[in-house]
Coordinates of C-alpha atoms and ligand atoms in Angstrom, one line a residue:
X1 CA 57.0 135.8 129.6
X2 CA 58.5 135.8 125.8
X3 CA 61.3 133.4 124.9
X4 CA 64.6 134.5 123.2
X5 CA 63.9 134.1 119.8
X6 CA 61.5 132.0 117.4
X7 CA 62.1 131.0 113.8
X8 CA 58.8 130.8 111.8
X9 CA 58.2 129.6 108.3
X10 CA 60.4 126.7 108.6
X11 CA 60.6 123.1 107.2
X12 CA 62.3 121.3 109.6
X13 CA 64.1 118.3 108.3
X14 CA 64.5 115.2 110.6
X15 CA 66.1 111.7 109.6
X16 CA 62.5 110.5 108.9
X17 CA 60.4 112.9 107.8
X18 CA 60.2 116.8 107.2
X19 CA 57.4 119.0 108.7
X20 CA 56.0 122.2 108.1
X21 CA 56.3 124.0 111.9
X22 CA 58.2 127.0 113.8
X23 CA 60.8 126.5 116.6
X24 CA 60.8 128.5 120.0
X25 CA 64.2 128.7 122.2
X26 CA 65.0 129.7 125.8
X27 CA 68.3 129.8 127.1
X28 CA 70.1 128.1 124.8
X29 CA 67.7 124.9 124.4
X30 CA 64.7 124.5 122.2
X31 CA 61.7 124.8 124.1
X32 CA 58.4 124.6 121.5
X33 CA 58.3 122.8 117.7
X34 CA 54.7 124.1 116.8
X35 CA 52.7 125.7 114.0
X36 CA 53.9 129.4 113.7
X37 CA 50.7 130.3 115.3
X38 CA 50.7 128.4 118.4
X39 CA 54.6 129.8 119.2
X40 CA 55.3 131.5 122.1
X41 CA 55.8 135.2 122.1
X42 CA 59.6 136.2 121.5
X43 CA 62.1 138.9 122.0
X44 CA 63.4 138.0 118.4
X45 CA 61.6 136.8 115.1
X46 CA 63.5 134.8 112.7
X47 CA 61.7 134.4 109.7
X48 CA 63.1 131.0 107.9
X49 CA 61.2 132.2 104.5
X50 CA 59.8 128.8 103.7
X51 CA 63.5 127.3 103.9
X52 CA 65.0 124.2 105.0
X53 CA 66.0 123.9 108.8
X54 CA 68.3 121.2 110.2
X55 CA 70.3 120.4 113.6
X56 CA 73.4 122.0 113.5
X57 CA 75.9 119.3 111.6
X58 CA 78.4 117.4 113.8
X59 CA 81.5 117.1 112.3
X60 CA 82.6 113.7 113.9
X61 CA 86.1 113.7 112.4
X62 CA 88.7 116.7 112.9
X63 CA 92.2 117.4 113.7
X64 CA 92.8 120.5 115.6
X65 CA 96.1 121.0 117.1
X66 CA 97.5 118.4 114.8
X67 CA 99.7 120.5 112.3
X68 CA 99.3 124.1 114.3
X69 CA 98.8 124.7 118.3
X70 CA 95.4 124.1 119.3
X71 CA 94.9 127.7 120.0
X72 CA 96.0 128.5 116.3
X73 CA 93.3 125.7 114.7
X74 CA 90.4 127.2 116.3
X75 CA 90.2 129.9 114.0
X76 CA 88.8 127.2 111.6
X77 CA 85.6 127.0 114.1
X78 CA 84.9 130.4 112.2
X79 CA 84.5 128.6 108.9
X80 CA 82.8 125.7 110.5
X81 CA 80.4 128.1 111.6
X82 CA 80.2 129.6 108.2
X83 CA 79.3 126.3 107.2
X84 CA 76.4 125.4 109.2
X85 CA 78.6 122.5 111.8
X86 CA 78.0 123.4 115.4
X87 CA 79.8 120.4 116.8
X88 CA 83.0 118.6 116.2
X89 CA 84.5 115.2 117.3
X90 CA 88.0 116.6 117.8
X91 CA 91.3 114.5 118.2
X92 CA 93.4 115.3 120.3
X93 CA 96.7 113.9 121.5
X94 CA 98.9 113.6 118.3
X95 CA 100.7 116.1 116.3
X96 CA 101.8 119.5 117.1
X97 CA 99.5 119.2 120.3
X98 CA 100.9 115.4 120.8
X99 CA 100.2 113.7 124.6
X100 CA 102.0 110.5 124.9
X101 CA 101.5 110.6 128.9
X102 CA 98.7 111.4 131.2
X103 CA 96.0 113.3 130.1
X104 CA 95.8 114.8 133.4
X105 CA 98.6 117.3 131.8
X106 CA 96.7 118.7 129.1
X107 CA 93.2 118.2 129.3
X108 CA 92.3 121.1 131.7
X109 CA 94.3 123.4 128.8
X110 CA 92.7 121.7 126.3
X111 CA 89.4 122.6 127.6
X112 CA 89.9 126.3 128.6
X113 CA 91.5 126.8 124.8
X114 CA 88.5 125.6 123.2
X115 CA 86.1 127.7 125.3
X116 CA 88.5 130.8 125.4
X117 CA 88.7 131.1 121.4
X118 CA 86.4 128.5 119.7
X119 CA 83.2 129.5 118.0
X120 CA 81.4 126.1 118.0
X121 CA 81.0 123.0 120.8
X122 CA 83.5 120.5 120.3
X123 CA 84.0 116.8 122.3
X124 CA 87.2 115.2 122.4
X125 CA 88.7 111.7 120.9
X126 CA 91.4 110.3 122.7
X127 CA 94.7 109.4 121.1
X128 CA 96.2 106.2 121.9
X129 CA 99.8 106.3 121.0
X130 CA 101.8 105.3 124.3
X131 CA 100.9 102.8 126.7
X132 CA 100.5 105.6 129.2
X133 CA 97.6 106.4 126.8
X134 CA 96.4 103.0 126.8
X135 CA 95.9 102.5 130.6
X136 CA 94.2 105.8 131.0
X137 CA 91.5 104.8 128.8
X138 CA 88.9 103.9 131.7
X139 CA 90.1 106.7 134.0
X140 CA 89.5 109.5 131.1
X141 CA 86.2 108.1 130.0
X142 CA 85.1 108.7 134.0
X143 CA 87.3 111.9 134.9
X144 CA 86.9 113.7 131.8
X145 CA 84.0 112.0 129.7
X146 CA 86.6 111.0 126.7
X147 CA 84.4 108.2 125.9
X148 CA 86.3 107.6 122.4
X149 CA 89.6 106.2 121.6
X150 CA 91.7 106.3 118.2
X151 CA 93.4 103.8 117.4
X152 CA 96.5 104.1 114.7
X153 CA 96.8 101.0 112.9
X154 CA 98.2 102.7 109.7
X155 CA 101.4 104.2 112.1
X156 CA 104.8 103.4 112.8
X157 CA 108.4 104.3 111.5
X158 CA 108.7 107.5 110.1
X159 CA 105.3 108.2 109.7
X160 CA 104.3 107.3 113.6
X161 CA 107.4 109.6 114.7
X162 CA 105.5 112.6 112.4
X163 CA 102.6 112.3 114.7
X164 CA 104.0 111.2 117.9
X165 CA 102.2 107.2 117.7
X166 CA 103.4 103.9 119.0
X167 CA 102.1 101.2 116.5
X168 CA 98.7 99.9 117.2
X169 CA 100.0 96.1 117.2
X170 CA 97.2 93.4 118.1
X171 CA 98.0 92.9 121.3
X172 CA 97.4 96.9 121.7
X173 CA 94.0 96.8 120.5
X174 CA 92.9 93.5 122.5
X175 CA 93.9 95.3 125.5
X176 CA 92.3 98.7 124.6
X177 CA 88.8 97.3 123.2
X178 CA 88.4 95.1 126.4
X179 CA 88.9 98.2 128.5
X180 CA 86.4 99.7 126.0
X181 CA 84.0 97.2 126.2
X182 CA 83.9 97.3 130.3
X183 CA 82.8 100.8 129.9
X184 CA 79.5 101.1 128.4
X185 CA 77.8 103.5 126.3
X186 CA 78.6 106.0 124.7
X187 CA 82.5 104.2 125.2
X188 CA 83.9 103.3 121.5
X189 CA 86.7 101.9 120.0
X190 CA 87.8 104.4 116.9
X191 CA 90.4 102.6 113.9
X192 CA 92.4 104.1 111.5
X193 CA 92.5 101.0 109.8
X194 CA 95.5 100.7 107.3
X195 CA 97.8 97.9 107.1
X196 CA 101.3 99.3 107.3
X197 CA 103.6 96.6 107.1
X198 CA 101.8 95.7 103.4
X199 CA 102.4 99.5 102.8
X200 CA 105.8 99.4 104.1
X201 CA 106.6 97.2 101.4
X202 CA 104.9 98.7 98.5
X203 CA 105.5 102.2 99.2
X204 CA 109.6 102.0 98.8
X205 CA 108.8 101.3 94.6
X206 CA 106.5 104.1 94.0
X207 CA 108.3 106.4 96.1
X208 CA 111.8 105.4 94.3
X209 CA 109.6 106.2 90.8
X210 CA 109.4 109.9 92.1
X211 CA 106.2 110.3 91.0
X212 CA 104.2 113.3 92.2
X213 CA 100.7 112.4 90.9
X214 CA 98.0 111.7 93.3
X215 CA 97.6 108.0 91.6
X216 CA 100.9 107.5 92.9
X217 CA 100.2 108.0 96.8
X218 CA 96.9 105.6 96.1
X219 CA 99.0 103.0 94.6
X220 CA 101.3 102.9 97.8
X221 CA 98.4 102.7 100.0
X222 CA 96.3 100.2 98.3
X223 CA 92.5 100.1 99.4
X224 CA 93.0 96.2 100.3
X225 CA 95.2 97.1 103.1
X226 CA 92.3 98.9 104.6
X227 CA 90.0 96.2 103.8
X228 CA 92.8 93.6 105.6
X229 CA 92.7 96.0 108.4
X230 CA 89.0 96.6 109.3
X231 CA 88.9 92.8 108.8
X232 CA 91.3 92.8 111.8
X233 CA 89.6 94.9 113.8
X234 CA 86.6 93.4 113.8
X235 CA 87.9 90.3 114.9
X236 CA 89.4 91.8 117.8
X237 CA 86.2 93.7 118.4
X238 CA 83.9 90.3 118.1
X239 CA 85.8 88.9 120.7
X240 CA 86.5 91.5 123.0
X241 CA 82.9 92.9 122.4
X242 CA 84.1 96.4 122.0
X243 CA 81.7 98.7 120.0
X244 CA 83.6 99.2 116.8
X245 CA 83.9 102.9 114.8
X246 CA 86.1 102.6 111.3
X247 CA 87.1 106.3 111.1
X248 CA 87.3 107.4 107.1
X249 CA 85.9 104.4 105.2
X250 CA 87.7 105.2 101.9
X251 CA 87.4 101.9 99.7
X252 CA 84.5 100.0 97.8
X253 CA 85.6 96.4 99.3
X254 CA 85.6 97.7 102.9
X255 CA 82.2 98.6 102.3
X256 CA 81.6 95.3 102.2
X257 CA 83.5 93.8 104.8
X258 CA 81.6 96.6 107.4
X259 CA 77.8 95.5 105.7
X260 CA 78.3 92.0 105.9
X261 CA 79.6 92.4 110.0
X262 CA 77.2 94.4 110.4
X263 CA 74.6 91.8 109.3
X264 CA 76.0 89.8 111.5
X265 CA 74.9 91.8 114.5
X266 CA 78.5 93.2 115.3
X267 CA 78.7 97.0 116.5
X268 CA 80.5 98.5 113.9
X269 CA 79.9 102.0 112.6
X270 CA 81.5 103.3 109.8
X271 CA 82.2 106.9 108.6
X272 CA 83.2 108.3 105.2
X273 CA 84.7 111.7 104.5
X274 CA 83.2 114.5 101.5
X275 CA 86.9 113.4 99.6
X276 CA 86.5 109.5 99.3
X277 CA 82.4 110.3 97.9
X278 CA 83.4 113.3 95.2
X279 CA 87.0 113.1 94.2
X280 CA 89.1 110.5 92.8
X281 CA 92.4 109.7 91.9
X282 CA 92.6 111.1 88.7
X283 CA 92.9 114.4 90.3
X284 CA 95.7 117.2 89.4
X285 CA 96.2 118.2 92.9
X286 CA 99.7 116.4 93.5
X287 CA 100.6 116.2 97.1
X288 CA 97.9 118.7 97.6
X289 CA 95.9 116.2 97.8
X290 CA 97.7 113.9 99.7
X291 CA 95.3 112.7 102.5
X292 CA 96.0 108.7 104.3
X293 CA 94.2 107.0 103.3
X294 CA 94.7 108.1 99.6
X295 CA 91.7 109.5 97.7
X296 CA 91.0 106.5 94.8
X297 CA 88.7 105.1 92.7
X298 CA 85.6 106.3 91.2
X299 CA 84.1 102.7 91.8
X300 CA 84.9 103.4 95.5
X301 CA 82.6 106.8 95.8
X302 CA 80.0 104.8 93.8
X303 CA 80.0 101.8 97.0
X304 CA 80.1 104.8 99.5
X305 CA 77.3 106.4 98.2
X306 CA 75.2 103.1 98.1
X307 CA 76.7 102.1 101.6
X308 CA 75.1 105.6 102.7
X309 CA 71.8 105.1 101.0
X310 CA 71.8 101.5 102.9
X311 CA 72.9 102.5 106.0
X312 CA 76.5 100.6 105.7
X313 CA 78.2 103.9 106.3
X314 CA 76.2 105.9 109.2
X315 CA 78.5 109.1 109.7
X316 CA 80.2 111.8 107.7
X317 CA 83.2 113.8 108.7
X318 CA 85.9 115.7 107.3
X319 CA 89.1 114.2 108.7
X320 CA 89.9 118.6 108.7
X321 CA 93.4 119.6 109.3
X322 CA 94.8 123.0 108.6
X323 CA 97.3 122.6 105.9
X324 CA 99.1 124.9 103.2
X325 CA 100.7 124.8 100.3
X326 CA 104.1 125.2 101.8
X327 CA 103.8 122.2 103.9
X328 CA 102.8 120.2 100.6
X329 CA 105.2 120.6 98.3
X330 CA 106.4 117.5 97.9
X331 CA 104.8 113.7 98.2
X332 CA 106.8 111.9 99.8
X333 CA 108.9 113.0 102.8
X334 CA 107.8 116.3 103.3
X335 CA 104.0 116.8 102.7
X336 CA 101.8 116.0 106.1
X337 CA 98.7 113.9 104.9
X338 CA 95.4 115.8 105.7
X339 CA 93.1 118.7 103.9
X340 CA 90.7 121.3 104.7
X341 CA 87.1 121.0 104.3
X342 CA 84.9 121.9 107.3
X343 CA 83.6 124.8 105.9
X344 CA 82.6 122.8 102.8
X345 CA 81.3 119.8 104.0
X346 CA 77.7 120.9 104.2
X347 CA 77.6 122.7 101.5
X348 CA 79.1 120.2 99.3
X349 CA 76.4 117.3 101.0
X350 CA 74.2 119.7 99.9
X351 CA 74.7 120.4 96.3
X352 CA 76.5 117.1 95.3
X353 CA 74.4 114.6 97.2
X354 CA 70.8 116.2 98.2
X355 CA 70.3 118.4 95.0
X356 CA 72.2 115.7 92.6
X357 CA 69.7 113.2 93.6
X358 CA 72.3 110.8 95.5
X359 CA 70.6 111.3 98.8
X360 CA 67.6 112.8 100.5
X361 CA 67.6 115.8 102.4
X362 CA 66.4 113.1 105.6
X363 CA 69.2 111.2 104.9
X364 CA 71.8 114.4 104.9
X365 CA 70.7 114.8 108.7
X366 CA 70.9 111.1 109.4
X367 CA 74.2 111.2 108.5
X368 CA 75.9 114.8 109.6
X369 CA 73.4 115.1 112.3
X370 CA 71.5 112.6 114.0
X371 CA 73.8 109.2 113.7
X372 CA 76.8 111.1 114.7
X373 CA 75.1 112.6 117.8
X374 CA 74.0 108.9 119.0
X375 CA 76.9 107.3 118.1
X376 CA 79.2 109.3 120.1
X377 CA 76.6 110.1 123.1
X378 CA 75.7 113.5 122.9
X379 CA 71.9 112.7 121.6
X380 CA 69.2 113.9 122.1
X381 CA 71.5 117.5 123.6
X382 CA 72.4 117.6 119.7
X383 CA 71.7 115.9 116.5
X384 CA 68.2 116.5 116.7
X385 CA 65.1 119.1 116.6
X386 CA 63.3 118.6 119.5
X387 CA 61.9 120.1 122.7
X388 CA 65.1 120.0 125.4
X389 CA 67.8 120.0 122.9
X390 CA 70.4 122.5 122.7
X391 CA 69.1 125.1 119.7
X392 CA 71.6 124.0 117.2
X393 CA 70.1 124.9 114.0
X394 CA 71.2 125.8 110.1
X395 CA 68.6 127.2 108.1
X396 CA 69.3 126.1 104.4
X397 CA 68.5 127.4 101.3
X398 CA 68.6 124.5 98.9
X399 CA 68.5 126.9 95.8
X400 CA 71.1 129.0 96.7
X401 CA 74.2 129.0 94.2
X402 CA 77.9 130.0 95.3
X403 CA 81.0 129.1 94.2
X404 CA 83.7 127.6 96.4
X405 CA 86.9 129.3 96.9
X406 CA 89.7 129.7 99.7
X407 CA 89.6 133.6 99.4
X408 CA 86.5 133.8 100.3
X409 CA 87.0 131.1 104.0
X410 CA 88.5 131.6 107.5
X411 CA 90.5 129.3 108.3
X412 CA 94.5 128.8 108.9
X413 CA 94.5 126.9 105.5
X414 CA 95.4 128.5 101.8
X415 CA 94.0 125.7 99.8
X416 CA 90.7 123.9 99.3
X417 CA 90.7 120.7 97.5
X418 CA 86.9 122.0 95.6
X419 CA 88.2 125.5 94.7
X420 CA 85.9 126.8 91.9
X421 CA 83.5 124.3 92.3
X422 CA 79.7 125.6 91.9
X423 CA 77.7 124.4 94.4
X424 CA 73.9 124.7 94.7
X425 CA 72.5 124.4 98.4
X426 CA 73.9 127.0 100.5
X427 CA 73.6 127.5 105.1
X428 CA 72.1 131.0 105.5
X429 CA 72.0 131.1 108.9
X430 CA 73.8 129.2 112.0
X431 CA 72.8 129.0 115.5
X432 CA 74.5 127.2 118.7
X433 CA 72.5 127.1 121.5
X434 CA 70.5 129.8 120.8
X435 CA 73.4 132.2 119.6
X436 CA 73.2 133.3 116.2
X437 CA 76.8 133.1 114.8
X438 CA 76.5 133.4 110.9
X439 CA 73.2 135.4 109.8
X440 CA 73.2 135.6 105.8
X441 CA 77.0 135.5 104.9
X442 CA 77.9 137.9 108.4
X443 CA 80.0 136.4 111.5
X444 CA 77.8 137.8 114.2
X445 CA 79.1 136.4 117.1
X446 CA 82.4 136.3 118.8
X447 CA 85.0 133.5 119.4
X448 CA 84.6 132.1 123.0
X449 CA 80.9 130.8 122.5
X450 CA 82.0 127.1 122.2
X451 CA 82.1 124.9 125.0
X452 CA 83.2 121.2 125.8
X453 CA 80.9 118.5 126.0
X454 CA 81.9 116.1 127.9
X455 CA 80.3 112.5 127.5
X456 CA 80.4 110.6 130.7
X457 CA 80.2 106.7 130.8
X458 CA 77.7 104.7 132.5
Ligands
LIG501 ZN1 91.9 111.6 110.8

């Protein structure tokens, strides 16, 4: 009996070591990791040519369905596949796909749409934007396998209306966190922490100045607003015993607060995004770089890199949203926050992280694959190269040079924040559950292979 495929001549990267071996794949699963001459016979042999092979990247933070319909935004999964991303954690229930009522009214359509049009796998995060959502936290975890819930501390008033979110006051957090704590692993409370009450006092003055530069957006939402609300969320998490997760950590002081809480034994996991590591407020993007929380200073970027190295920052996600220049003409009223970066995530981390000596390749696997799967309850199905895991694999050529440009990308968006960047390190083959999606720059699979991955509690 031949297995479906083997990948030979690999350097397999895990979170703690790199081994020289081959991988056998059958029925979508890894069935052997062994020296090349010990691999079973296969219908297809892929030669990795001595390159590194990493688990498929898990982008834990995406917003398909926020500014376009869910169906339209699934087009960006083609770009994800080109970029070595095989699974996303997608936030549902806000923006275009707002769901203030019962998830029972939308869940089947979301799942069917994903599995019909997408090229990669997904799990869902619930957005708690109404009392109805709050009341269904336990039900959605048990019924649909949606074990993580996001609370929007940074939204009320006009911003809240834009995404359809009711403000997450401390009482709402306390109720929601308590329910999450009662569910057990992998249930987790996710917070967008930025103190909106203070932002509402500062922002009008900056807005009145008419400034359109990127630094103006950062001035209107200073970093201490994040740090303060992380402290609030940690206090409520300690009291309720809810596992906590800080999405898109952007400020250096926040990293220090998270490190302190972790040292005290609080279960708080922190995420950051490539734009906070690689860009700063002096960039000339104007409204195109409007993201919440804002792109801030170089000192924060350095603290975030250090946080990745010292283990304070565990996961990296993109906060990907498909936006266009047309949507982002004016900073204050018109432009919605967000930027597209899912196709750039792995090339940027290979180039600016590994090849520039900021992190090791093992650390890259830890924060893009391994920790992401463990934190959200899809390990060892995903995030690792071991027998029994899904055959989600990426062959990486660490020496391949390329120029990032939106013209070569595949999503709904029409600009990227890394236009013209010369990067070194590139994914050359992406496999999802044994299906080769992209091979040497060519799309070789049809949308519709993506699946929904439930995460049931208890
Ligand atoms: Zn987000």
